[in-house]
mmCIF file of C-alpha atoms and ligand atoms in Angstrom:
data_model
loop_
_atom_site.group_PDB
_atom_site.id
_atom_site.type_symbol
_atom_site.label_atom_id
_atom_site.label_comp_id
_atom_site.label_asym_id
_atom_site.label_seq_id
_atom_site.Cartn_x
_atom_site.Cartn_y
_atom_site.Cartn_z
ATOM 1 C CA UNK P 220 0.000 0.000 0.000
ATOM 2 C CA UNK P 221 1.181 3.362 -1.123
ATOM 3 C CA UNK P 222 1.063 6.304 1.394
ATOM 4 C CA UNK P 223 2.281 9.394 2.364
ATOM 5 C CA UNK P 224 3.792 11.474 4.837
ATOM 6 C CA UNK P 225 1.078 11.916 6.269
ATOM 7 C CA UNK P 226 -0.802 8.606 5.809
ATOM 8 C CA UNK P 227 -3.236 8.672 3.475
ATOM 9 C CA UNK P 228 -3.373 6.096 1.065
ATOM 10 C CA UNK P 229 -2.414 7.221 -2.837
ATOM 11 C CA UNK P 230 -4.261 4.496 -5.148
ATOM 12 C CA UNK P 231 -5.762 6.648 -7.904
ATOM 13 C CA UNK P 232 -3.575 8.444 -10.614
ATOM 14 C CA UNK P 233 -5.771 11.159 -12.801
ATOM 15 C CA UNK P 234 -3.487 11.268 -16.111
ATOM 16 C CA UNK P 235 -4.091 14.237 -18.817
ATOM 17 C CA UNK P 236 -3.224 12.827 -22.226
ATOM 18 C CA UNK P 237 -3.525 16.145 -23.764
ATOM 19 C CA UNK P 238 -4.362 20.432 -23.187
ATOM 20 C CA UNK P 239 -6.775 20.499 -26.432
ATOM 21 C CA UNK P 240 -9.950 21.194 -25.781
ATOM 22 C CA UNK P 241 -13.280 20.877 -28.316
ATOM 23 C CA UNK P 242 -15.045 23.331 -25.859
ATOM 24 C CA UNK P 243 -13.804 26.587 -24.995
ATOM 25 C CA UNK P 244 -15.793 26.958 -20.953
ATOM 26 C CA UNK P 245 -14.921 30.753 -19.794
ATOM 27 C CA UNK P 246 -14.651 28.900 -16.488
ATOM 28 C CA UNK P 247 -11.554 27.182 -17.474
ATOM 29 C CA UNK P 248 -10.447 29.181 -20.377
ATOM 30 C CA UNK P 249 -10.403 31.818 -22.394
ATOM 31 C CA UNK P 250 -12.075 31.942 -25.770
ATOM 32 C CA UNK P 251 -9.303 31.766 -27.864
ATOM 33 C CA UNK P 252 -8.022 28.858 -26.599
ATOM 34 C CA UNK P 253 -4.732 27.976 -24.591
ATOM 35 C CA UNK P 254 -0.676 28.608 -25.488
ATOM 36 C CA UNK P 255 -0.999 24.195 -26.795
ATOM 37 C CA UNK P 256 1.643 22.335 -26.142
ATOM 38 C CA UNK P 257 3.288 21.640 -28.763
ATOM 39 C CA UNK P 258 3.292 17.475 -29.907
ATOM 40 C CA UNK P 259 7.513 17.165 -27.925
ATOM 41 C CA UNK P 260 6.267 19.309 -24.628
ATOM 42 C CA UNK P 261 3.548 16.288 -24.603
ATOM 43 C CA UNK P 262 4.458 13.268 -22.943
ATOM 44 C CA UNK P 263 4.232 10.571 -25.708
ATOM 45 C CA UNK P 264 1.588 6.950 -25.312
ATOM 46 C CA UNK P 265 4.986 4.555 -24.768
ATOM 47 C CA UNK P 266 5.859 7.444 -22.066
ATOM 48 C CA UNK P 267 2.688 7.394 -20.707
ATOM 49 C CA UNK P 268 2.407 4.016 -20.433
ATOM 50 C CA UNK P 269 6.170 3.458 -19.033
ATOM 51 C CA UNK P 270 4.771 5.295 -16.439
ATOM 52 C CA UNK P 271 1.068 4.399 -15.431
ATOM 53 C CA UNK P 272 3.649 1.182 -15.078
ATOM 54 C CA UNK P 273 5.809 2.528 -12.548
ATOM 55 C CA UNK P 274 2.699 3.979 -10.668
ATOM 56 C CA UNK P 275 0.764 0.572 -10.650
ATOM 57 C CA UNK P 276 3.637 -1.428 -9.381
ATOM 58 C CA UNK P 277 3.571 1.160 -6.526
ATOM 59 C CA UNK P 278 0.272 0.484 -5.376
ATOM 60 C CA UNK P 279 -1.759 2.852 -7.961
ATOM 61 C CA UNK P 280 -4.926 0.776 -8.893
ATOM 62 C CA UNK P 281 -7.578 3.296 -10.658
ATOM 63 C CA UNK P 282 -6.594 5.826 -13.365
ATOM 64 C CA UNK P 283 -8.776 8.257 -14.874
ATOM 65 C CA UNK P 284 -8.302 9.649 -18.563
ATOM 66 C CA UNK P 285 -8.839 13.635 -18.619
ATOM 67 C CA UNK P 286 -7.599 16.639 -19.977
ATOM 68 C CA UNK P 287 -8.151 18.483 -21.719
ATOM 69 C CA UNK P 288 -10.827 16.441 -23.747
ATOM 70 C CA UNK P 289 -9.276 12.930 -23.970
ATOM 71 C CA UNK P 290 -11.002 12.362 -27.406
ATOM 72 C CA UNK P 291 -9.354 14.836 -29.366
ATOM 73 C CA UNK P 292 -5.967 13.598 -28.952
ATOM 74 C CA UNK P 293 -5.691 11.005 -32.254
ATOM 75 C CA UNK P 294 -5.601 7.283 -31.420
ATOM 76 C CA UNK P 295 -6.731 7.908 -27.665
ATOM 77 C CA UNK P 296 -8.575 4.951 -27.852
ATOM 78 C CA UNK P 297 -5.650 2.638 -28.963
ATOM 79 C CA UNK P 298 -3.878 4.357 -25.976
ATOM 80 C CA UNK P 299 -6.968 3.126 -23.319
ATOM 81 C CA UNK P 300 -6.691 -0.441 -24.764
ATOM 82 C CA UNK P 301 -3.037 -0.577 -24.046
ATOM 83 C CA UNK P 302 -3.792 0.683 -20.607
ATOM 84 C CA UNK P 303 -6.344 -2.061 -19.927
ATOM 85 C CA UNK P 304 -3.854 -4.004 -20.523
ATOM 86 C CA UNK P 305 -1.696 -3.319 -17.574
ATOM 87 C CA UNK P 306 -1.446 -5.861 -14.593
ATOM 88 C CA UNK P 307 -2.415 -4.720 -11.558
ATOM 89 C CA UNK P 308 -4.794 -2.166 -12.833
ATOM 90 C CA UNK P 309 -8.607 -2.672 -11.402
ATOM 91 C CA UNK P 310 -9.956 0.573 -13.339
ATOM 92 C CA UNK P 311 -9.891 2.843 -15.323
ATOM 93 C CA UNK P 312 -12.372 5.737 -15.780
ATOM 94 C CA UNK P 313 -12.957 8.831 -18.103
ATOM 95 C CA UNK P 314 -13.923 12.476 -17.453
ATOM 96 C CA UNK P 315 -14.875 13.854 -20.750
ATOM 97 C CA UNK P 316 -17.382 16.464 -21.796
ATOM 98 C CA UNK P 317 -19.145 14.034 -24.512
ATOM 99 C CA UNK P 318 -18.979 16.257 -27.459
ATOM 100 C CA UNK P 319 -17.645 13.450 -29.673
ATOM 101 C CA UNK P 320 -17.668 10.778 -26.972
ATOM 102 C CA UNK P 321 -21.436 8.760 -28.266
ATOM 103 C CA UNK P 322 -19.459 6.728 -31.130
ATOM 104 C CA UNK P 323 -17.076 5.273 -28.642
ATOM 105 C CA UNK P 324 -19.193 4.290 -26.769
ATOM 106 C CA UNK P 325 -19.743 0.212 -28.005
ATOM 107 C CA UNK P 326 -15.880 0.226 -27.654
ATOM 108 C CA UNK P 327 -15.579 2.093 -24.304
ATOM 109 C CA UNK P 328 -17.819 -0.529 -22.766
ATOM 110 C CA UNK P 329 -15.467 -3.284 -25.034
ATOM 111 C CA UNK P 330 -12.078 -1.747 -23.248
ATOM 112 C CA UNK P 331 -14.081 -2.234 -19.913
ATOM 113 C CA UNK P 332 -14.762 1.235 -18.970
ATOM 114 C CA UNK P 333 -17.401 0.960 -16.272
ATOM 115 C CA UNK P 334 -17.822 4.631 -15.558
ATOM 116 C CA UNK P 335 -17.464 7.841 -16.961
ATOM 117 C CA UNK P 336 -17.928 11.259 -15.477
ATOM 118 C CA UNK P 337 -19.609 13.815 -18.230
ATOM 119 C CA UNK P 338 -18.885 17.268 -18.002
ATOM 120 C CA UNK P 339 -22.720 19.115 -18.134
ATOM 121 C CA UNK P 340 -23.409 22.609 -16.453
ATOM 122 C CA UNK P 341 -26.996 23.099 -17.964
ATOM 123 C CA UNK P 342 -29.967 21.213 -19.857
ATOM 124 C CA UNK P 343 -30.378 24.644 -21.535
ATOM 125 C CA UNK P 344 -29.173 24.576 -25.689
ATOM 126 C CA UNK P 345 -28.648 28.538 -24.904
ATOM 127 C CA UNK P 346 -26.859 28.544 -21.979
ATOM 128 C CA UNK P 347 -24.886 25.639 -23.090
ATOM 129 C CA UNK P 348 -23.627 28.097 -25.753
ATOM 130 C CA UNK P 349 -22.884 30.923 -23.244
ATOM 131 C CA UNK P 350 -20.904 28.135 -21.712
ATOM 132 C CA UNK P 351 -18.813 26.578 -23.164
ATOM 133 C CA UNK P 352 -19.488 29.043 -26.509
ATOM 134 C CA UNK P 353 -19.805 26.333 -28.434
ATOM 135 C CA UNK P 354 -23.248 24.546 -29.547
ATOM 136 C CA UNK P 355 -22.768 21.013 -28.864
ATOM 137 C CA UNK P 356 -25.327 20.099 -26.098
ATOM 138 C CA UNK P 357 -27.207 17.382 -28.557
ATOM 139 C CA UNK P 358 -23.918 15.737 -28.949
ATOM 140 C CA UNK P 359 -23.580 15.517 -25.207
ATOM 141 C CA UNK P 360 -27.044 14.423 -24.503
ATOM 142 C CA UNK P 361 -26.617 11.732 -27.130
ATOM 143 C CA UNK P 362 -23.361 10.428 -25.585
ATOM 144 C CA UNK P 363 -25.256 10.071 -21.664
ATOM 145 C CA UNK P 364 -27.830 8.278 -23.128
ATOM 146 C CA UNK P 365 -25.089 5.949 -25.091
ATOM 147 C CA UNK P 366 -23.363 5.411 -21.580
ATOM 148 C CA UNK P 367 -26.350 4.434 -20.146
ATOM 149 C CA UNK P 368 -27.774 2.155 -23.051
ATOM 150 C CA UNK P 369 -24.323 0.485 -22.194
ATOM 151 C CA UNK P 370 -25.082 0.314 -18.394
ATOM 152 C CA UNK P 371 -21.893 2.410 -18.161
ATOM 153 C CA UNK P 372 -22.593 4.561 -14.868
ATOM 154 C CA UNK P 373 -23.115 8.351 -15.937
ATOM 155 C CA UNK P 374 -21.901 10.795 -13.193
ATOM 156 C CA UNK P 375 -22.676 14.018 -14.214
ATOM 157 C CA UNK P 376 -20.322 16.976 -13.094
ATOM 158 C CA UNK P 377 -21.936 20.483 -13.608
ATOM 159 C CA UNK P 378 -19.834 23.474 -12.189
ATOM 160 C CA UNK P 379 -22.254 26.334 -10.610
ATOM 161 C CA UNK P 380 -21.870 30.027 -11.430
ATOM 162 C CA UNK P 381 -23.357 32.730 -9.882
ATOM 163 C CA UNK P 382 -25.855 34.244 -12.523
ATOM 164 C CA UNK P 383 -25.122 31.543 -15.489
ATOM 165 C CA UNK P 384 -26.568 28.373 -14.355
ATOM 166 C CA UNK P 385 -27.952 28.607 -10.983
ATOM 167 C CA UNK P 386 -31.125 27.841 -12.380
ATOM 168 C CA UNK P 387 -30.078 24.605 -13.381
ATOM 169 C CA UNK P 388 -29.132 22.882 -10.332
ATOM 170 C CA UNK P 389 -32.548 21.590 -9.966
ATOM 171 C CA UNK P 390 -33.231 20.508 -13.354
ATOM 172 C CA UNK P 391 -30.004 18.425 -13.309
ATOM 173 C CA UNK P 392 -30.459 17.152 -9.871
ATOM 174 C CA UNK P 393 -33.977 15.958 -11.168
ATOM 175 C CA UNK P 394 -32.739 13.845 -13.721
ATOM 176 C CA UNK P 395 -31.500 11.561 -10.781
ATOM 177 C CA UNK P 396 -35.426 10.740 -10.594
ATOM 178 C CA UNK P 397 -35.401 8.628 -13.601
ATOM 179 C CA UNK P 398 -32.359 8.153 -14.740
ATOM 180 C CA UNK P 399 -29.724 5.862 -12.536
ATOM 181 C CA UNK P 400 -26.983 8.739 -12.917
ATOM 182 C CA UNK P 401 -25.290 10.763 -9.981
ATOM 183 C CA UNK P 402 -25.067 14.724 -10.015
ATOM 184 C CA UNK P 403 -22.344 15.975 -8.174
ATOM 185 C CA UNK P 404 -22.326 19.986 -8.443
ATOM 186 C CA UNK P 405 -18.928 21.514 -8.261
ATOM 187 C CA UNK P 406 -17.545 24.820 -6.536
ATOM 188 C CA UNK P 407 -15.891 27.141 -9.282
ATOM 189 C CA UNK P 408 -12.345 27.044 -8.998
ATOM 190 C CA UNK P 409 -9.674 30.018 -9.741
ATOM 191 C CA UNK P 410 -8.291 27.095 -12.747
ATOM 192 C CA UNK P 411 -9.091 29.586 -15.515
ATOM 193 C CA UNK P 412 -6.582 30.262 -17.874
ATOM 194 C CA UNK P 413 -5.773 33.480 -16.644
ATOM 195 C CA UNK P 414 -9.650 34.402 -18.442
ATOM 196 C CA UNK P 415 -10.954 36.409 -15.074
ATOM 197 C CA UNK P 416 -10.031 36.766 -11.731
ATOM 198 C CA UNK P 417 -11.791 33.875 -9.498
ATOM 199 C CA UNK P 418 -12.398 34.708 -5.839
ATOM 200 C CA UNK P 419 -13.797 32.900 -3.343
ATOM 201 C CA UNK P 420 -17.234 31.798 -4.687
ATOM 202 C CA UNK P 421 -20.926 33.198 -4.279
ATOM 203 C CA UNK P 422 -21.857 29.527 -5.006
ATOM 204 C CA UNK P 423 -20.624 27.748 -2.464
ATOM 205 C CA UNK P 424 -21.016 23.789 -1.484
ATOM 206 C CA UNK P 425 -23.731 25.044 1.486
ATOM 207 C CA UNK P 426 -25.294 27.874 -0.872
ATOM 208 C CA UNK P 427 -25.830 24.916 -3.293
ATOM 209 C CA UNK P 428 -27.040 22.265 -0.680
ATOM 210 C CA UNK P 429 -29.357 25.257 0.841
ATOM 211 C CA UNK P 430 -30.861 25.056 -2.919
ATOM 212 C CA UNK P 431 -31.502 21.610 -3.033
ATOM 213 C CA UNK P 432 -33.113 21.527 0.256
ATOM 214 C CA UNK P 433 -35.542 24.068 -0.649
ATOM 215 C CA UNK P 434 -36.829 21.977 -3.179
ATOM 216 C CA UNK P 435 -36.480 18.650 -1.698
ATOM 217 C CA UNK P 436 -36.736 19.637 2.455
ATOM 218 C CA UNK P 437 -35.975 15.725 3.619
ATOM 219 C CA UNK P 438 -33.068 15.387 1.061
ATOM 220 C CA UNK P 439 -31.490 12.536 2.791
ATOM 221 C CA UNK P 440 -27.627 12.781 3.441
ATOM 222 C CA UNK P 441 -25.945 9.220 2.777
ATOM 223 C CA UNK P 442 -22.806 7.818 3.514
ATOM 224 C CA UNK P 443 -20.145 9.147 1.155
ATOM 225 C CA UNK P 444 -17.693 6.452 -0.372
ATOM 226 C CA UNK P 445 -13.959 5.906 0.737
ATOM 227 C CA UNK P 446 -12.588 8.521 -0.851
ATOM 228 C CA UNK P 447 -14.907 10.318 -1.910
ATOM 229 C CA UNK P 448 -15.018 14.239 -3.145
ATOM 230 C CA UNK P 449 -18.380 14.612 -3.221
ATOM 231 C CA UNK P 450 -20.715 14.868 -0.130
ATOM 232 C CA UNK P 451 -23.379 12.751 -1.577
ATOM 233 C CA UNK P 452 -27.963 13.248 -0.787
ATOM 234 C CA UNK P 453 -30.713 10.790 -1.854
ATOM 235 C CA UNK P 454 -33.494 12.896 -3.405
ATOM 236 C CA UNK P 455 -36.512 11.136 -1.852
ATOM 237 C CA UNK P 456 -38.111 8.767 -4.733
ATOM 238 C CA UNK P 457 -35.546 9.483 -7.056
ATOM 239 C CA UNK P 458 -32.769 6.573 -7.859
ATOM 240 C CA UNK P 459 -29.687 8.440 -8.212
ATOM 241 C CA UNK P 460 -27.185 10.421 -5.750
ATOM 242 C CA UNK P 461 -26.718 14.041 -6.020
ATOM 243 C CA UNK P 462 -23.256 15.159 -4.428
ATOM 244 C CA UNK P 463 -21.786 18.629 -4.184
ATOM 245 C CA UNK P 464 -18.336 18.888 -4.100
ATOM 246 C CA UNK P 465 -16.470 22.023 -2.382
ATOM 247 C CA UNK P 466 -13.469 22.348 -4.487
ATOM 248 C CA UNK P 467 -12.624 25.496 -3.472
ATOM 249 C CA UNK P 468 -13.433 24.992 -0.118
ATOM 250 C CA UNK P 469 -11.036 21.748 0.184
ATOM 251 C CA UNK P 470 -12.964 19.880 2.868
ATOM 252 C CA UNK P 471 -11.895 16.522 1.355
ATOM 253 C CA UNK P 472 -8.031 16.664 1.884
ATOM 254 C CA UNK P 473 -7.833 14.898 4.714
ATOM 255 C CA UNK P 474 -8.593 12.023 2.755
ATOM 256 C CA UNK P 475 -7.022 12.528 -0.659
ATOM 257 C CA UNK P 476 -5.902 9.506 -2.740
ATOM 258 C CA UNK P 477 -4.843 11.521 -5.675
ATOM 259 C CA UNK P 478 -2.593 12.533 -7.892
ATOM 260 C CA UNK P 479 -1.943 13.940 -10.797
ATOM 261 C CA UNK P 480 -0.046 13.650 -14.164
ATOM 262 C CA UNK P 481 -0.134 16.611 -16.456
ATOM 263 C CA UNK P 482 0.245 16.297 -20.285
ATOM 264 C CA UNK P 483 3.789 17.516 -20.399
ATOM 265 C CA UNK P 484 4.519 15.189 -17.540
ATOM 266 C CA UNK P 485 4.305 17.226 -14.762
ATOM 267 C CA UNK P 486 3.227 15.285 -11.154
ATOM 268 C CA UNK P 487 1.103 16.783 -9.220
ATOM 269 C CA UNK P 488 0.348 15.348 -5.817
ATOM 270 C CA UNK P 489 -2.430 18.206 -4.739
ATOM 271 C CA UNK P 490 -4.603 19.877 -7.701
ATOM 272 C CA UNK P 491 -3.568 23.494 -5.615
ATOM 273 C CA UNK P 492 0.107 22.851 -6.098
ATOM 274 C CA UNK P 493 2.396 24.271 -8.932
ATOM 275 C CA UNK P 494 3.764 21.069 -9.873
ATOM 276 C CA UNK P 495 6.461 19.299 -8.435
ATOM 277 C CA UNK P 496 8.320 16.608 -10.315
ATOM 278 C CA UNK P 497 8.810 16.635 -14.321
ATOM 279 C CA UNK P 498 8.698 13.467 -14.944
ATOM 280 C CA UNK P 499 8.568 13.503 -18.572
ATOM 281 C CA UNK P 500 12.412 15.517 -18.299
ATOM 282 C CA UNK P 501 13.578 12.362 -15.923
ATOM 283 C CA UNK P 502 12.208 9.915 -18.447
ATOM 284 C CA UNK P 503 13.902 11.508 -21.284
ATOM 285 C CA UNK P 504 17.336 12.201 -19.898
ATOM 286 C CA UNK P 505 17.225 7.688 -19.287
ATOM 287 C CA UNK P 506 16.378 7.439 -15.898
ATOM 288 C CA UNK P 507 15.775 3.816 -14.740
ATOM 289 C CA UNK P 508 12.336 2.780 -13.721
ATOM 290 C CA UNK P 509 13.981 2.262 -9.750
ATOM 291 C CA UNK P 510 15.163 5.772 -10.365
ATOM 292 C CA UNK P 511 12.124 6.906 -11.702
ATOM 293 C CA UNK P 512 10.402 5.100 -8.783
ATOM 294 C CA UNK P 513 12.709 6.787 -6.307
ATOM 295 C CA UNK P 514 11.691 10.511 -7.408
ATOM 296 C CA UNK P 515 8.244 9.569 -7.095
ATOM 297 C CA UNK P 516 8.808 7.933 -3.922
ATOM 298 C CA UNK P 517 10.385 11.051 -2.540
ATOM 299 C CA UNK P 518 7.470 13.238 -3.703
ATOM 300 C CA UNK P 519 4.804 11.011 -2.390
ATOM 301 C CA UNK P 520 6.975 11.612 1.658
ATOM 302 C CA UNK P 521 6.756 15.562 0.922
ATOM 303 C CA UNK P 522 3.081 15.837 0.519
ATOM 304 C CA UNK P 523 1.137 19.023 1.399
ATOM 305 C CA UNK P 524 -1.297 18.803 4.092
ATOM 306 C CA UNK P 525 -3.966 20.308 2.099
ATOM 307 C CA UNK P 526 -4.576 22.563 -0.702
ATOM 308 C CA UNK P 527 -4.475 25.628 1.372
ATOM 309 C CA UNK P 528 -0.988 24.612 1.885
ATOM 310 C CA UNK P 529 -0.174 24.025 -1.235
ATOM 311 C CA UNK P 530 -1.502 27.057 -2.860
ATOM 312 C CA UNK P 531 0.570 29.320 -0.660
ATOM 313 C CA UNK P 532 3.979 27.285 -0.754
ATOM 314 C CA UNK P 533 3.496 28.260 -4.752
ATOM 315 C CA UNK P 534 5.250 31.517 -3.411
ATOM 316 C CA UNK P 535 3.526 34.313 -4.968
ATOM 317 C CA UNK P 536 2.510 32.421 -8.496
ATOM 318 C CA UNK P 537 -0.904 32.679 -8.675
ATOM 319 C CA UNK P 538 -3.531 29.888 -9.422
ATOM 320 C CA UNK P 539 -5.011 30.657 -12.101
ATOM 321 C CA UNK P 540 -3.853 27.929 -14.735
ATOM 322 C CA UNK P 541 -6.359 26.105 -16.824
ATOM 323 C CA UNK P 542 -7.959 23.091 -15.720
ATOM 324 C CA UNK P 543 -7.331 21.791 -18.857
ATOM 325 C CA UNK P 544 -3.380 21.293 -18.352
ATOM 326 C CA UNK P 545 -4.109 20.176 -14.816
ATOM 327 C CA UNK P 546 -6.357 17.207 -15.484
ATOM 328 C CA UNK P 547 -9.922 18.274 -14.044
HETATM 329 N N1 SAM X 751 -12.789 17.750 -21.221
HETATM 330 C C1 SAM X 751 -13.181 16.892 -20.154
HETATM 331 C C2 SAM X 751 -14.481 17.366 -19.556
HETATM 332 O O1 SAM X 751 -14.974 18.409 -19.939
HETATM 333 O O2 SAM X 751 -15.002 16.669 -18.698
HETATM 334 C C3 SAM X 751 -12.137 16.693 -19.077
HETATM 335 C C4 SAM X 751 -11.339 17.862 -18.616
HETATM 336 S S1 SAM X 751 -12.245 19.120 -17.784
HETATM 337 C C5 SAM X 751 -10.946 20.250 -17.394
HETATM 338 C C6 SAM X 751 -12.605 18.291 -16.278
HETATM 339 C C7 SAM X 751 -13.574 18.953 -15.368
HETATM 340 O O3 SAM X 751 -12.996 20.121 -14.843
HETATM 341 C C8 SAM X 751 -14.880 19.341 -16.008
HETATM 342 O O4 SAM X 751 -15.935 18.743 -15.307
HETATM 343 C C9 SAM X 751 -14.913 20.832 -15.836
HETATM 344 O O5 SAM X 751 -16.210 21.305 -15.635
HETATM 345 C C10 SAM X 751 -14.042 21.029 -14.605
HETATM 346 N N2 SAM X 751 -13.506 22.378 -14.509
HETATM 347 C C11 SAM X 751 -12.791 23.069 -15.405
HETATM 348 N N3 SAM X 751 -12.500 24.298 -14.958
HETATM 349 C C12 SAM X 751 -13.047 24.394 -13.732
HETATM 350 C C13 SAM X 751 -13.099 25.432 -12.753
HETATM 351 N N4 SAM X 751 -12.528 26.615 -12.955
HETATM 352 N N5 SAM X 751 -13.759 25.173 -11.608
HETATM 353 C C14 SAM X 751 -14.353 23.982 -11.392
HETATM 354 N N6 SAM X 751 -14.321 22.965 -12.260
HETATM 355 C C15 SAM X 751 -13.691 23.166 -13.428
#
């Protein structure tokens, strides 16, 4: 078992395979896109796979695909089926915001993907465009109901944003009535892009639960999973979970079982942290896999506490990088 200095179990690896994005969501960047990394900043497949190696043989046993938007990286889905090939590896899961996800789908479920989180902030084709500025929301609607034709569990992630989609947090949580998918909503984060400055947030995890109870007043709180982000409700009659998870507010560090790869190959071991191994520089200057293991080892023992920690031992650079090169 893998843990760290200050003993919480690491067993889950979130790896970005790429910065590209099909959406452009002012919450995580700005319209005209990111600086990409170019195709040598990224870390290659045979790198990425040398190391989801390394990580397994330590004791990592989930990984999650992200970016970015895994699917617009060519031959992503080769990459998965060499990754579910892996020994030692119980799962591996997807974040993706669905825009050309529905096709895959028959060969997700092939590749034994069992769940996939979907990006979705509103059941509105309007305010989907204010979004993300792009008008894609059939696309995504058609991939949730492809997951679920494929009894691959849906969790649905919607970020909430004071005077954009606030009205939306009880249409999404009431697809949980009929539908066996889970709706976590998300505190906005400062992860940007640089687009606008993020403060604390209007929107916060109790402002959103205080929403949900005035619809539903005996919203029932259940027991959250191991692990979990999310502090997860039972709507009364309806078959999914809604959770709400306060990523800004950090109240789920003392547990934290993550890390995080970057696409250029930079591990992260708290989402609030500036990076703190390049791992795709020790890879290419020929480091041995016991070497490899050894830096890795060393940043696993130096930990941060929590995120509040980590965001101020950046030393004065501010958070405000996309989401999109951190792995959301
Ligand atoms: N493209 C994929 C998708 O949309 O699901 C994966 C990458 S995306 C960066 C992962 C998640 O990060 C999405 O659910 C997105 O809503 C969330 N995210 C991005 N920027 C955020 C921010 N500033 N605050 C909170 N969540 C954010």
């Amino acid at each position: 078992m893998l843990l760290d200095n200050h003993g919480r179990i690491i067993n889950y690896l979130r790896l970005a395979v790429t910065d590209r994005c099909n959406l452009r969501c002012h919450y995580c960047m700005p319209e005209h896109g990111l600086e990409w990394l170019s195709r040598s900043e990224l870390l290659t497949y045979e790198e990425m796979l040398r190391l989801c190696g390394v990580l397994v043989r330590l004791g990592i046993n989930k990984i999650r695909i992200t970016g970015g938007e895994p699917f617009v990286r060519k031959d992503m889905m080769k990459f998965i089926a060499a990754l579910s090939q892996l020994d030692g590896l119980q799962q591996i899961n997807l974040t993706t915001n669905g825009v050309a996800t529905a096709p895959l789908v028959p060969e997700l479920k092939k590749l034994g993907i069992r769940s996939v989180n979907l990006s979705l902030d509103t059941l509105d084709r309007e305010r989907f465009f204010q979004i993300t500025r792009r008008d894609e929301l059939p696309k995504v609607l058609d991939t949730m109901d492809a997951l679920l034709r494929h009894d691959i569990k849906v969790k649905i992630n919607a970020v909430v944003m004071d005077g954009q989609n606030t009205e939306d947090i009880i249409p999404l949580a009431k697809l949980t009535q009929n539908l066996p998918v889970d709706v976590r909503f998300i505190e906005e984060m400062p992860f940007n892009g640089g687009d606008h400055a993020a403060a604390r947030p209007f929107w916060d995890h109790h402002r959103i639960l205080d929403t949900l109870r005035s619809e539903w007043p005996d919203l029932e709180k259940i027991p959250d999973p191991p692990f979990s982000t999310s502090m997860n409700y039972r709507l009364p009659g309806h078959h999914g979970k809604v959770g709400i998870i306060a990523a800004w507010s950090r109240t789920f560090c003392g547990t934290c079982n993550r890390i995080r790869v970057t696409p250029q190959g930079v591990l992260k071991t708290c989402l609030y942290d500036h990076g703190v191994l390049n791992l795709r520089d020790l890879m290419r200057e020929g480091l041995s896999d016991t070497e490899l293991t050894d830096h890795l080892l060393f940043a696993f023992n130096h930990r941060h506490k929590n995120g509040w920690d980590a965001e101020e031992a950046r030393r004065g650079i501010p958070v405000k990088e996309s989401m999109a090169t951190i792995g959301g």
